[in-house]
């Protein structure tokens, strides 16, 4: 956007404790905005699926996109990701959504976009316009009569003619709850290749819908035949790539989609694999006291390569990792997001991982955090035993078991796998049965993209095999590309993911202070503690992994420099816990946990 049309000043996003992933875009879950009516389809990746799928199909890398009615920022984030060398101008009239859109963009590293809080006007209008606010934000609009409204906001206006001149869009995405009627009647659309528009005949009738269509056809943009009736219509200039809705056309290879990494064709290799290379990647920030146990555990059970990305460490984590790199135990890299100013540390790091030689040469890939331990329950507890217990697979998604604080209030140096044996039930009731997963991914051409919880597979890959932690086929993740968890009951037969998210109350408060390692500025909260502080069960046997890890850990104990760095990190952790008690917010959180959620 040119200088004469500056971006809307960034409003603050309302507080949130959870992120919903929809079509690969992370969205802050603010319950007051994302009401139950759209929460469910958003979690299933179906929210605004028509517009989003069309944008992904028709956009080119260098497109300039005008998004009218930005909502929560989903469509504009997808557009910015797809048209990565272009620019997105997003306009949203509802002032209550501006902070949320900005946070959505920040979570997803969107930098090639401009956000405006304005009403787009078609003709000569006043500098301010009334915008009618409803409980469901997507129902808010310029008209007051179609349904009851709760409040009225006065919002600045911007003429569509000025917006077209300054944004110079090649593609327009428009969902403004009826405001499209008359908007394009007298506008020069000669530079626009395609328009993705949701029509609203319930607001202005079929006659109004015909008027909108006529205005776009007059501008040389004709409606593309649809496979099935839909309120979302694509209007395309003759010769444009409008195959997405054509009933029989075969889509070309979209030029904007990056090629998948050159992966080994593991399908031709023997099974179970002999001496497989297993790459584990993770992000860390201030995890010094817990690194050596976690690393020894996973190297002992068969992980061959470890890549750790760090940012903003203050407890010596980075120095410990540097020493481990000198010892040949792992690769330590600064998070690549630091070079770009992005704040979505984990997605950026995973995207960068696909370009590493270690990734190209690996047979399997795992994304896992330092508080997560793969507990293999067969044989001697190694990945080789797990692979021998199942047939060849493309993905195995392992369900987590949350370990609570085990009534440990204060941090003590030691192994979390021994200090926190109590955990949630392996057979919980229906309401608590849905838990997160981490996945063991066999790297083959079937893999389109790696992600933190599960990969994206090529939808055209024949007969993909996706297993759960009991080695049974599971279709949940194949049928829902945004699914990151499943019903855990009966899924721990061969392997479980032991999740020590809280550790002691001291360590939880330090995690709260540190902020989320995935997203800058995001803090864990009370809900995080309530969902994970389960201690009653001890059915998960960790003895195999502990025995193997203890043997491997001896090589660390022999390095005096490494152990000195480890002790210093423990001292820093203790000092941080003590310092936090000088802050009222953390004293109150400690008191709350002890009083109401200690179990």
Coordinates of C-alpha atoms in Angstrom, one line a residue:
X1 CA 0.0 0.0 0.0
X2 CA 1.5 3.4 -0.9
X3 CA 2.5 5.9 1.8
X4 CA -0.7 8.0 1.4
X5 CA -2.8 5.1 2.8
X6 CA -1.0 4.1 6.0
X7 CA -1.8 0.9 7.8
X8 CA -4.3 1.0 10.7
X9 CA -2.4 1.4 14.0
X10 CA -2.1 -2.0 15.6
X11 CA -4.8 -2.6 18.2
X12 CA -4.2 -5.1 21.0
X13 CA -5.5 -8.6 20.7
X14 CA -7.7 -9.7 23.5
X15 CA -6.1 -12.2 25.9
X16 CA -6.0 -15.8 24.8
X17 CA -4.6 -19.1 26.0
X18 CA -5.0 -21.4 23.0
X19 CA -4.3 -21.3 19.3
X20 CA -6.5 -23.0 16.7
X21 CA -4.9 -24.2 13.5
X22 CA -7.2 -23.9 10.5
X23 CA -5.9 -24.8 7.0
X24 CA -2.3 -24.4 8.3
X25 CA -3.0 -21.0 9.8
X26 CA -2.7 -20.4 13.5
X27 CA -5.6 -18.3 14.9
X28 CA -5.8 -17.0 18.5
X29 CA -8.8 -18.6 20.2
X30 CA -10.6 -15.7 21.8
X31 CA -13.9 -17.2 22.9
X32 CA -15.7 -13.8 23.0
X33 CA -15.0 -13.5 19.2
X34 CA -14.7 -17.1 18.1
X35 CA -18.1 -18.3 19.3
X36 CA -19.1 -22.0 19.4
X37 CA -20.9 -21.6 16.0
X38 CA -17.6 -21.1 14.2
X39 CA -15.2 -22.7 16.7
X40 CA -16.1 -26.2 15.6
X41 CA -15.7 -25.7 11.8
X42 CA -12.6 -23.7 12.5
X43 CA -11.0 -26.6 14.5
X44 CA -12.0 -29.0 11.7
X45 CA -10.4 -26.7 9.0
X46 CA -13.8 -26.0 7.4
X47 CA -14.3 -22.4 8.4
X48 CA -14.4 -20.2 5.2
X49 CA -13.2 -23.3 3.4
X50 CA -14.8 -22.2 0.1
X51 CA -13.0 -18.8 -0.1
X52 CA -9.7 -20.2 1.3
X53 CA -9.6 -23.2 -1.1
X54 CA -10.2 -20.9 -4.1
X55 CA -7.5 -18.5 -3.1
X56 CA -5.0 -21.3 -2.7
X57 CA -5.9 -22.5 -6.1
X58 CA -6.0 -19.3 -8.2
X59 CA -3.4 -17.1 -6.6
X60 CA 0.0 -16.6 -8.2
X61 CA 3.2 -15.9 -6.3
X62 CA 3.3 -12.2 -7.3
X63 CA -0.4 -11.4 -7.0
X64 CA -1.7 -8.3 -5.3
X65 CA -4.7 -9.2 -3.3
X66 CA -7.5 -6.9 -1.9
X67 CA -9.4 -8.7 0.9
X68 CA -12.7 -7.0 1.8
X69 CA -14.1 -8.2 5.0
X70 CA -11.0 -9.6 6.7
X71 CA -12.8 -11.3 9.6
X72 CA -10.2 -13.1 11.9
X73 CA -7.5 -12.8 9.3
X74 CA -7.6 -16.3 7.9
X75 CA -8.2 -15.6 4.2
X76 CA -5.6 -12.7 4.2
X77 CA -3.0 -14.9 5.9
X78 CA -3.5 -17.6 3.3
X79 CA -3.3 -15.1 0.6
X80 CA -0.1 -13.6 2.0
X81 CA 1.4 -17.1 2.3
X82 CA 0.4 -18.1 -1.2
X83 CA 1.2 -14.8 -2.9
X84 CA 4.5 -14.6 -1.1
X85 CA 6.2 -12.2 -3.5
X86 CA 3.1 -10.0 -3.8
X87 CA 1.1 -7.9 -1.3
X88 CA -2.2 -8.2 0.5
X89 CA -4.4 -5.2 1.5
X90 CA -7.0 -6.3 4.0
X91 CA -10.0 -4.1 5.0
X92 CA -12.2 -4.8 8.1
X93 CA -14.9 -2.5 9.3
X94 CA -15.4 -4.1 12.7
X95 CA -12.9 -2.3 15.1
X96 CA -13.2 -5.2 17.6
X97 CA -11.4 -7.6 15.1
X98 CA -8.4 -5.5 14.3
X99 CA -6.2 -6.7 17.2
X100 CA -7.1 -10.3 16.5
X101 CA -6.2 -10.0 12.8
X102 CA -2.9 -8.5 13.7
X103 CA -2.2 -11.3 16.1
X104 CA -3.2 -13.9 13.5
X105 CA -0.7 -12.3 11.1
X106 CA 2.0 -12.2 13.7
X107 CA 1.5 -15.9 14.6
X108 CA 1.9 -16.9 11.0
X109 CA 4.8 -14.5 10.1
X110 CA 2.7 -12.4 7.7
X111 CA 4.8 -9.4 6.7
X112 CA 3.6 -8.6 3.1
X113 CA 0.2 -7.2 4.1
X114 CA -1.5 -4.0 5.1
X115 CA -4.5 -3.8 7.4
X116 CA -7.1 -1.0 7.3
X117 CA -10.0 -0.5 9.7
X118 CA -12.6 1.1 7.4
X119 CA -15.9 0.8 5.6
X120 CA -15.4 0.6 1.9
X121 CA -17.8 3.0 0.1
X122 CA -19.0 2.9 -3.5
X123 CA -19.9 6.4 -4.0
X124 CA -19.7 9.8 -2.3
X125 CA -20.3 9.2 1.4
X126 CA -19.5 10.9 4.6
X127 CA -16.2 10.4 6.3
X128 CA -17.8 8.2 8.9
X129 CA -20.3 5.4 8.5
X130 CA -22.5 3.4 10.9
X131 CA -21.5 -0.3 11.3
X132 CA -23.9 -2.5 13.1
X133 CA -22.2 -5.0 15.5
X134 CA -23.7 -8.4 16.3
X135 CA -22.6 -11.1 18.7
X136 CA -21.4 -13.3 15.8
X137 CA -18.8 -11.0 14.2
X138 CA -19.4 -12.4 10.8
X139 CA -23.1 -11.2 10.9
X140 CA -22.0 -7.6 11.6
X141 CA -22.7 -5.3 8.6
X142 CA -23.6 -1.9 7.2
X143 CA -27.4 -2.7 7.3
X144 CA -29.5 -2.8 10.5
X145 CA -32.6 -4.6 9.3
X146 CA -31.7 -8.2 8.4
X147 CA -31.3 -9.3 12.1
X148 CA -31.0 -7.7 15.6
X149 CA -27.8 -5.9 16.5
X150 CA -26.1 -5.2 19.8
X151 CA -24.2 -2.0 19.2
X152 CA -23.3 0.5 16.5
X153 CA -19.8 1.7 15.7
X154 CA -18.8 4.8 13.7
X155 CA -16.1 3.7 11.4
X156 CA -14.1 5.8 8.9
X157 CA -14.8 5.2 5.2
X158 CA -12.5 4.7 2.2
X159 CA -13.8 5.0 -1.4
X160 CA -13.4 1.8 -3.4
X161 CA -12.0 3.9 -6.3
X162 CA -9.2 5.2 -4.1
X163 CA -8.6 1.7 -2.7
X164 CA -8.3 0.2 -6.2
X165 CA -5.9 2.9 -7.2
X166 CA -3.6 2.5 -4.2
X167 CA -3.8 -1.3 -3.7
X168 CA -3.7 -2.1 -7.5
X169 CA -5.2 -5.6 -6.9
X170 CA -5.0 -8.4 -9.4
X171 CA -7.3 -10.6 -7.3
X172 CA -10.2 -9.4 -5.0
X173 CA -11.7 -11.5 -2.2
X174 CA -15.0 -10.0 -1.0
X175 CA -17.2 -11.2 1.9
X176 CA -18.9 -8.1 3.4
X177 CA -22.4 -9.3 4.3
X178 CA -24.3 -7.6 1.5
X179 CA -22.0 -4.5 1.2
X180 CA -21.0 -5.7 -2.2
X181 CA -24.3 -4.5 -3.7
X182 CA -23.5 -1.5 -5.9
X183 CA -19.9 -1.4 -4.7
X184 CA -18.4 -2.2 -8.1
X185 CA -21.0 -0.5 -10.4
X186 CA -18.7 2.3 -11.5
X187 CA -15.2 0.9 -10.7
X188 CA -12.4 0.3 -13.2
X189 CA -11.6 -3.4 -12.7
X190 CA -9.4 -3.7 -15.8
X191 CA -6.4 -4.8 -13.7
X192 CA -8.3 -7.5 -11.9
X193 CA -7.9 -11.0 -13.1
X194 CA -10.3 -12.8 -10.7
X195 CA -12.8 -12.0 -8.0
X196 CA -13.8 -14.5 -5.2
X197 CA -17.0 -13.2 -3.8
X198 CA -19.7 -14.4 -1.4
X199 CA -23.1 -13.2 -2.5
X200 CA -25.8 -12.5 0.1
X201 CA -29.3 -12.7 -1.6
X202 CA -30.8 -13.0 1.9
X203 CA -29.8 -9.4 2.4
X204 CA -30.7 -7.9 -1.0
X205 CA -32.7 -10.6 -2.7
X206 CA -32.1 -12.4 -6.0
X207 CA -32.5 -9.1 -7.9
X208 CA -29.6 -7.6 -5.9
X209 CA -27.5 -10.7 -6.6
X210 CA -28.2 -10.3 -10.3
X211 CA -27.1 -6.7 -10.1
X212 CA -23.8 -7.6 -8.5
X213 CA -23.2 -10.3 -11.2
X214 CA -24.1 -7.8 -14.0
X215 CA -21.6 -5.2 -12.7
X216 CA -18.8 -7.6 -12.7
X217 CA -19.7 -9.0 -16.1
X218 CA -19.8 -5.5 -17.5
X219 CA -16.2 -5.2 -16.2
X220 CA -15.2 -8.3 -18.2
X221 CA -15.3 -10.7 -15.3
X222 CA -17.7 -13.7 -15.9
X223 CA -18.9 -16.2 -13.3
X224 CA -17.1 -19.5 -13.6
X225 CA -19.4 -22.6 -13.8
X226 CA -19.7 -24.2 -10.4
X227 CA -19.5 -27.9 -9.6
X228 CA -22.3 -27.5 -7.1
X229 CA -24.5 -24.5 -6.0
X230 CA -22.7 -22.2 -3.6
X231 CA -22.9 -18.6 -2.4
X232 CA -19.2 -18.2 -3.1
X233 CA -18.7 -17.4 -6.7
X234 CA -15.5 -16.9 -8.8
X235 CA -15.6 -14.2 -11.5
X236 CA -12.7 -14.5 -13.9
X237 CA -11.5 -12.5 -16.9
X238 CA -11.3 -14.5 -20.1
X239 CA -8.1 -16.5 -20.3
X240 CA -7.5 -16.4 -16.5
X241 CA -6.9 -19.7 -14.6
X242 CA -10.5 -20.4 -13.6
X243 CA -10.3 -24.2 -13.6
X244 CA -11.0 -24.5 -9.9
X245 CA -14.7 -24.5 -10.4
X246 CA -15.0 -25.8 -13.9
X247 CA -16.8 -29.1 -14.0
X248 CA -14.3 -31.0 -16.1
X249 CA -11.1 -29.1 -16.3
X250 CA -7.8 -30.6 -15.1
X251 CA -5.9 -28.1 -13.0
X252 CA -2.4 -27.2 -14.0
X253 CA 0.5 -27.4 -11.6
X254 CA 0.2 -24.1 -9.6
X255 CA 3.4 -22.2 -10.2
X256 CA 3.3 -20.7 -6.7
X257 CA 3.5 -24.0 -4.8
X258 CA 7.0 -24.8 -3.7
X259 CA 8.4 -28.1 -4.7
X260 CA 8.5 -30.7 -2.0
X261 CA 12.0 -31.6 -0.6
X262 CA 14.0 -34.2 -2.5
X263 CA 13.3 -37.1 -0.2
X264 CA 14.6 -40.6 -0.4
X265 CA 12.2 -43.2 -1.9
X266 CA 12.1 -45.3 1.3
X267 CA 9.3 -47.4 -0.2
X268 CA 11.9 -49.6 -1.9
X269 CA 14.0 -50.2 1.2
X270 CA 13.6 -53.3 3.5
X271 CA 11.3 -53.4 6.4
X272 CA 11.9 -53.3 9.3
X273 CA 14.6 -50.8 8.3
X274 CA 18.2 -51.6 9.1
X275 CA 20.0 -48.8 11.0
X276 CA 17.6 -46.1 10.1
X277 CA 18.5 -42.4 10.4
X278 CA 16.0 -40.7 12.6
X279 CA 16.0 -36.9 12.7
X280 CA 14.4 -35.1 15.7
X281 CA 14.0 -31.3 15.5
X282 CA 12.9 -29.0 18.3
X283 CA 12.8 -25.4 19.5
X284 CA 14.1 -24.4 23.0
X285 CA 14.2 -21.3 25.2
X286 CA 15.5 -21.5 28.8
X287 CA 15.3 -25.3 29.2
X288 CA 18.8 -25.7 30.6
X289 CA 18.1 -28.0 33.5
X290 CA 16.2 -30.5 31.4
X291 CA 18.3 -30.9 28.2
X292 CA 20.7 -33.7 29.1
X293 CA 18.0 -36.2 30.4
X294 CA 15.8 -35.6 27.3
X295 CA 18.7 -35.9 24.9
X296 CA 20.2 -39.0 26.5
X297 CA 16.7 -40.6 26.4
X298 CA 16.1 -40.1 22.7
X299 CA 19.7 -40.8 21.6
X300 CA 19.6 -44.0 23.6
X301 CA 16.4 -45.3 22.0
X302 CA 17.6 -44.7 18.5
X303 CA 17.4 -41.0 17.4
X304 CA 20.5 -40.5 15.3
X305 CA 20.3 -36.7 14.5
X306 CA 19.0 -33.9 16.6
X307 CA 18.6 -30.3 15.5
X308 CA 17.8 -27.7 18.2
X309 CA 16.8 -24.1 17.4
X310 CA 17.0 -21.5 20.1
X311 CA 16.0 -17.9 20.7
X312 CA 16.4 -15.4 23.5
X313 CA 17.9 -17.8 26.1
X314 CA 18.9 -16.4 29.5
X315 CA 19.7 -19.5 31.6
X316 CA 22.6 -21.0 29.7
X317 CA 20.6 -23.2 27.4
X318 CA 22.5 -22.0 24.4
X319 CA 25.8 -22.6 26.0
X320 CA 24.9 -26.2 26.9
X321 CA 23.8 -26.8 23.3
X322 CA 27.0 -25.3 21.9
X323 CA 29.0 -27.7 24.1
X324 CA 26.9 -30.7 23.0
X325 CA 27.4 -29.7 19.4
X326 CA 31.2 -29.6 20.0
X327 CA 30.8 -33.2 21.4
X328 CA 29.0 -34.3 18.2
X329 CA 25.7 -35.0 19.9
X330 CA 23.5 -32.5 18.1
X331 CA 23.3 -29.5 15.8
X332 CA 22.5 -26.1 17.5
X333 CA 21.2 -23.3 15.4
X334 CA 19.7 -19.9 16.1
X335 CA 16.0 -19.9 15.1
X336 CA 15.8 -18.6 11.6
X337 CA 12.8 -16.5 12.5
X338 CA 15.3 -14.1 14.3
X339 CA 16.7 -13.1 10.9
X340 CA 13.3 -12.0 9.5
X341 CA 11.7 -10.5 12.6
X342 CA 9.0 -13.2 12.5
X343 CA 7.5 -14.3 15.8
X344 CA 6.2 -17.7 14.9
X345 CA 9.4 -19.5 15.9
X346 CA 8.3 -23.1 15.5
X347 CA 6.7 -23.0 12.1
X348 CA 9.6 -21.1 10.7
X349 CA 12.1 -23.5 12.2
X350 CA 10.3 -26.5 10.8
X351 CA 10.1 -25.0 7.3
X352 CA 13.9 -24.3 7.5
X353 CA 14.5 -27.9 8.6
X354 CA 13.2 -29.2 5.3
X355 CA 16.3 -27.6 3.6
X356 CA 18.9 -29.3 5.9
X357 CA 21.1 -32.1 4.6
X358 CA 20.2 -34.1 7.7
X359 CA 16.6 -34.0 6.6
X360 CA 17.3 -35.0 3.1
X361 CA 19.3 -38.0 4.3
X362 CA 17.0 -39.1 7.1
X363 CA 14.6 -42.1 6.9
X364 CA 12.3 -40.8 9.6
X365 CA 11.5 -37.3 11.1
X366 CA 10.0 -36.3 14.5
X367 CA 9.1 -32.9 15.8
X368 CA 9.2 -33.1 19.6
X369 CA 9.7 -30.7 22.6
X370 CA 12.1 -31.0 25.5
X371 CA 9.2 -31.9 27.8
X372 CA 8.1 -34.9 25.6
X373 CA 9.5 -38.4 25.8
X374 CA 8.7 -41.2 23.3
X375 CA 8.2 -44.2 25.6
X376 CA 8.5 -47.4 23.5
X377 CA 6.7 -50.2 25.3
X378 CA 7.9 -53.2 23.3
X379 CA 11.2 -55.1 23.2
X380 CA 14.1 -53.2 24.9
X381 CA 12.4 -49.8 24.3
X382 CA 14.1 -48.7 21.1
X383 CA 12.7 -47.5 17.8
X384 CA 14.1 -50.6 16.2
X385 CA 11.8 -52.6 18.5
X386 CA 8.8 -50.4 17.5
X387 CA 9.5 -50.7 13.8
X388 CA 9.8 -54.5 14.1
X389 CA 6.4 -54.7 15.8
X390 CA 4.5 -53.0 12.9
X391 CA 4.3 -53.2 9.1
X392 CA 5.6 -50.4 6.9
X393 CA 3.8 -47.1 7.5
X394 CA 3.9 -43.5 6.3
X395 CA 3.0 -41.9 9.6
X396 CA 2.6 -43.1 13.2
X397 CA 0.9 -40.6 15.4
X398 CA 1.6 -41.2 19.1
X399 CA -0.9 -39.9 21.7
X400 CA 0.4 -38.0 24.7
X401 CA 0.0 -38.8 28.4
X402 CA 0.1 -35.7 30.6
X403 CA 2.1 -36.0 33.8
X404 CA 1.1 -33.5 36.5
X405 CA 3.2 -31.8 39.1
X406 CA 3.0 -34.8 41.4
X407 CA 2.5 -32.3 44.3
X408 CA 6.0 -31.0 43.9
X409 CA 6.0 -27.3 44.7
X410 CA 9.7 -26.5 44.3
X411 CA 12.2 -27.2 41.6
X412 CA 14.9 -29.8 42.5
X413 CA 17.6 -30.8 40.1
X414 CA 17.0 -34.3 38.9
X415 CA 15.2 -36.4 36.2
X416 CA 11.7 -35.5 35.4
X417 CA 10.9 -39.1 34.3
X418 CA 11.7 -40.2 37.9
X419 CA 10.3 -37.2 39.8
X420 CA 6.9 -37.0 38.1
X421 CA 5.6 -40.6 37.6
X422 CA 1.9 -39.7 38.2
X423 CA -0.1 -38.9 35.1
X424 CA -3.6 -38.8 33.6
X425 CA -5.6 -41.9 33.0
X426 CA -4.8 -44.0 29.9
X427 CA -8.5 -44.7 29.7
X428 CA -10.2 -41.4 30.5
X429 CA -13.8 -40.6 30.1
X430 CA -15.1 -39.3 26.8
X431 CA -14.7 -35.6 27.7
X432 CA -11.0 -35.9 28.4
X433 CA -10.1 -38.6 25.9
X434 CA -9.1 -36.2 23.1
X435 CA -5.4 -35.5 23.5
X436 CA -2.6 -34.2 21.3
X437 CA -0.2 -36.3 19.3
X438 CA 3.3 -36.2 17.9
X439 CA 4.2 -38.2 14.8
X440 CA 6.9 -40.4 13.5
X441 CA 7.1 -39.6 9.8
X442 CA 8.7 -41.9 7.3
X443 CA 10.3 -39.6 4.8
X444 CA 9.2 -40.5 1.3
X445 CA 7.7 -38.6 -1.6
X446 CA 4.3 -39.1 0.1
X447 CA 5.3 -36.2 2.5
X448 CA 4.3 -32.8 1.3
X449 CA 5.1 -30.8 4.5
X450 CA 6.3 -31.5 8.0
X451 CA 4.4 -29.8 10.9
X452 CA 4.7 -29.9 14.7
X453 CA 2.0 -32.5 15.4
X454 CA 1.5 -34.3 12.1
X455 CA 2.6 -34.0 8.5
X456 CA 0.7 -33.1 5.4
X457 CA 0.7 -36.0 2.9
X458 CA 0.2 -35.7 -0.8
X459 CA -3.5 -36.2 -1.4
X460 CA -2.7 -38.2 -4.5
X461 CA -0.4 -40.6 -2.8
X462 CA -1.9 -44.1 -3.2
X463 CA -3.0 -46.0 -0.1
X464 CA -1.2 -44.0 2.6
X465 CA -0.7 -46.0 5.9
X466 CA -1.3 -43.9 9.0
X467 CA -1.0 -45.8 12.4
X468 CA -1.8 -45.0 16.0
X469 CA 0.4 -45.8 19.0
X470 CA -1.0 -49.3 19.1
X471 CA 0.0 -50.0 15.5
X472 CA -3.6 -49.8 14.2
X473 CA -4.7 -47.9 11.1
X474 CA -6.3 -44.6 11.9
X475 CA -8.1 -42.4 9.4
X476 CA -8.8 -39.3 11.5
X477 CA -5.7 -37.5 10.2
X478 CA -6.2 -38.5 6.6
X479 CA -9.8 -37.3 6.6
X480 CA -9.1 -34.0 8.4
X481 CA -5.9 -32.2 7.4
X482 CA -6.1 -29.9 10.4
X483 CA -6.5 -32.6 13.0
X484 CA -3.7 -32.5 15.6
X485 CA -5.1 -35.0 18.2
X486 CA -7.4 -38.0 18.6
X487 CA -9.3 -40.1 21.2
X488 CA -6.4 -41.7 23.1
X489 CA -8.3 -44.7 24.5
X490 CA -6.6 -47.9 23.3
X491 CA -3.9 -46.2 21.5
X492 CA -0.9 -46.8 23.9
X493 CA -0.2 -50.4 23.1
X494 CA 3.2 -50.0 21.5
X495 CA 4.3 -46.4 22.2
X496 CA 3.2 -43.4 24.2
X497 CA 4.3 -39.8 24.4
X498 CA 5.1 -39.0 28.0
X499 CA 4.4 -35.2 28.4
X500 CA 5.9 -33.4 31.4
X501 CA 4.5 -30.0 30.5
X502 CA 4.3 -28.7 34.1
X503 CA 7.1 -30.3 36.1
X504 CA 7.1 -28.6 39.6
X505 CA 5.0 -25.5 40.4
X506 CA 8.2 -23.5 40.3
X507 CA 9.0 -24.6 36.8
X508 CA 5.5 -24.0 35.6
X509 CA 5.7 -20.4 36.9
X510 CA 9.0 -20.0 35.1
X511 CA 7.4 -21.3 31.9
X512 CA 4.7 -18.8 32.4
X513 CA 7.2 -16.0 32.8
X514 CA 9.4 -17.2 29.9
X515 CA 6.5 -17.2 27.4
X516 CA 5.7 -19.7 24.7
X517 CA 8.7 -21.0 22.7
X518 CA 6.5 -21.4 19.7
X519 CA 5.0 -17.9 19.6
X520 CA 6.6 -14.8 20.9
X521 CA 4.6 -13.0 23.6
X522 CA 2.2 -15.9 24.3
X523 CA 2.0 -17.1 27.9
X524 CA 0.7 -20.2 29.4
X525 CA -2.2 -19.7 31.8
X526 CA -4.5 -21.2 34.3
X527 CA -6.2 -23.4 31.7
X528 CA -2.9 -24.8 30.8
X529 CA -2.3 -26.0 34.4
X530 CA -5.8 -27.4 34.8
X531 CA -5.7 -29.4 31.6
X532 CA -2.4 -31.0 32.5
X533 CA -2.1 -31.4 36.3
X534 CA -3.2 -35.1 36.5
X535 CA -1.3 -37.3 38.9
X536 CA -3.5 -40.2 40.0
X537 CA -2.3 -42.9 37.6
X538 CA 1.1 -44.6 37.4
X539 CA 0.3 -47.2 34.8
X540 CA 2.8 -46.0 32.2
X541 CA 6.1 -47.9 32.7
X542 CA 9.1 -45.7 32.0
X543 CA 11.7 -48.2 33.2
X544 CA 13.0 -49.2 29.7
X545 CA 13.7 -45.7 28.7
X546 CA 15.2 -44.7 32.0
X547 CA 17.6 -47.6 32.0
X548 CA 18.8 -46.9 28.4
X549 CA 19.0 -43.1 29.1
X550 CA 21.1 -43.6 32.3
X551 CA 23.6 -45.7 30.3
X552 CA 23.9 -43.0 27.6
X553 CA 24.0 -40.2 30.1
X554 CA 27.3 -41.4 31.5
X555 CA 29.2 -40.0 28.5
X556 CA 27.8 -36.6 29.5
X557 CA 28.9 -37.0 33.1
X558 CA 32.4 -37.6 31.9
X559 CA 32.6 -34.1 30.3
X560 CA 33.3 -31.7 33.2
X561 CA 32.7 -28.6 31.1
X562 CA 29.2 -29.8 30.1
X563 CA 28.2 -30.8 33.7
X564 CA 29.4 -27.4 35.0
X565 CA 27.1 -25.7 32.4
X566 CA 24.3 -28.0 33.5
X567 CA 24.7 -27.1 37.2
X568 CA 24.8 -23.4 36.3
X569 CA 21.5 -23.7 34.4
X570 CA 19.9 -25.4 37.5
X571 CA 21.2 -22.5 39.7
X572 CA 19.7 -20.0 37.2
X573 CA 16.4 -21.9 37.3
X574 CA 16.4 -21.7 41.1
X575 CA 17.3 -18.0 41.1
X576 CA 14.5 -17.3 38.6
X577 CA 11.9 -19.1 40.8
X578 CA 13.0 -17.1 43.8
X579 CA 12.9 -13.8 41.9
X580 CA 9.4 -14.4 40.6
X581 CA 8.0 -14.4 44.1
X582 CA 8.8 -10.7 44.2
X583 CA 6.2 -10.2 41.5
X584 CA 2.5 -10.0 42.6
X585 CA 1.2 -11.8 39.5
X586 CA 3.3 -14.9 40.2
X587 CA 2.6 -14.9 43.9
X588 CA -1.1 -14.9 43.1
X589 CA -0.7 -17.7 40.5
X590 CA 1.1 -19.8 42.9
X591 CA -1.6 -19.3 45.6
X592 CA -4.3 -20.1 43.0
X593 CA -2.6 -23.4 42.0
X594 CA -2.1 -24.5 45.6
X595 CA -5.7 -23.4 46.6
X596 CA -7.8 -24.5 43.7
X597 CA -5.9 -26.8 41.3
X598 CA -3.4 -28.8 43.3
X599 CA -5.1 -32.2 43.2

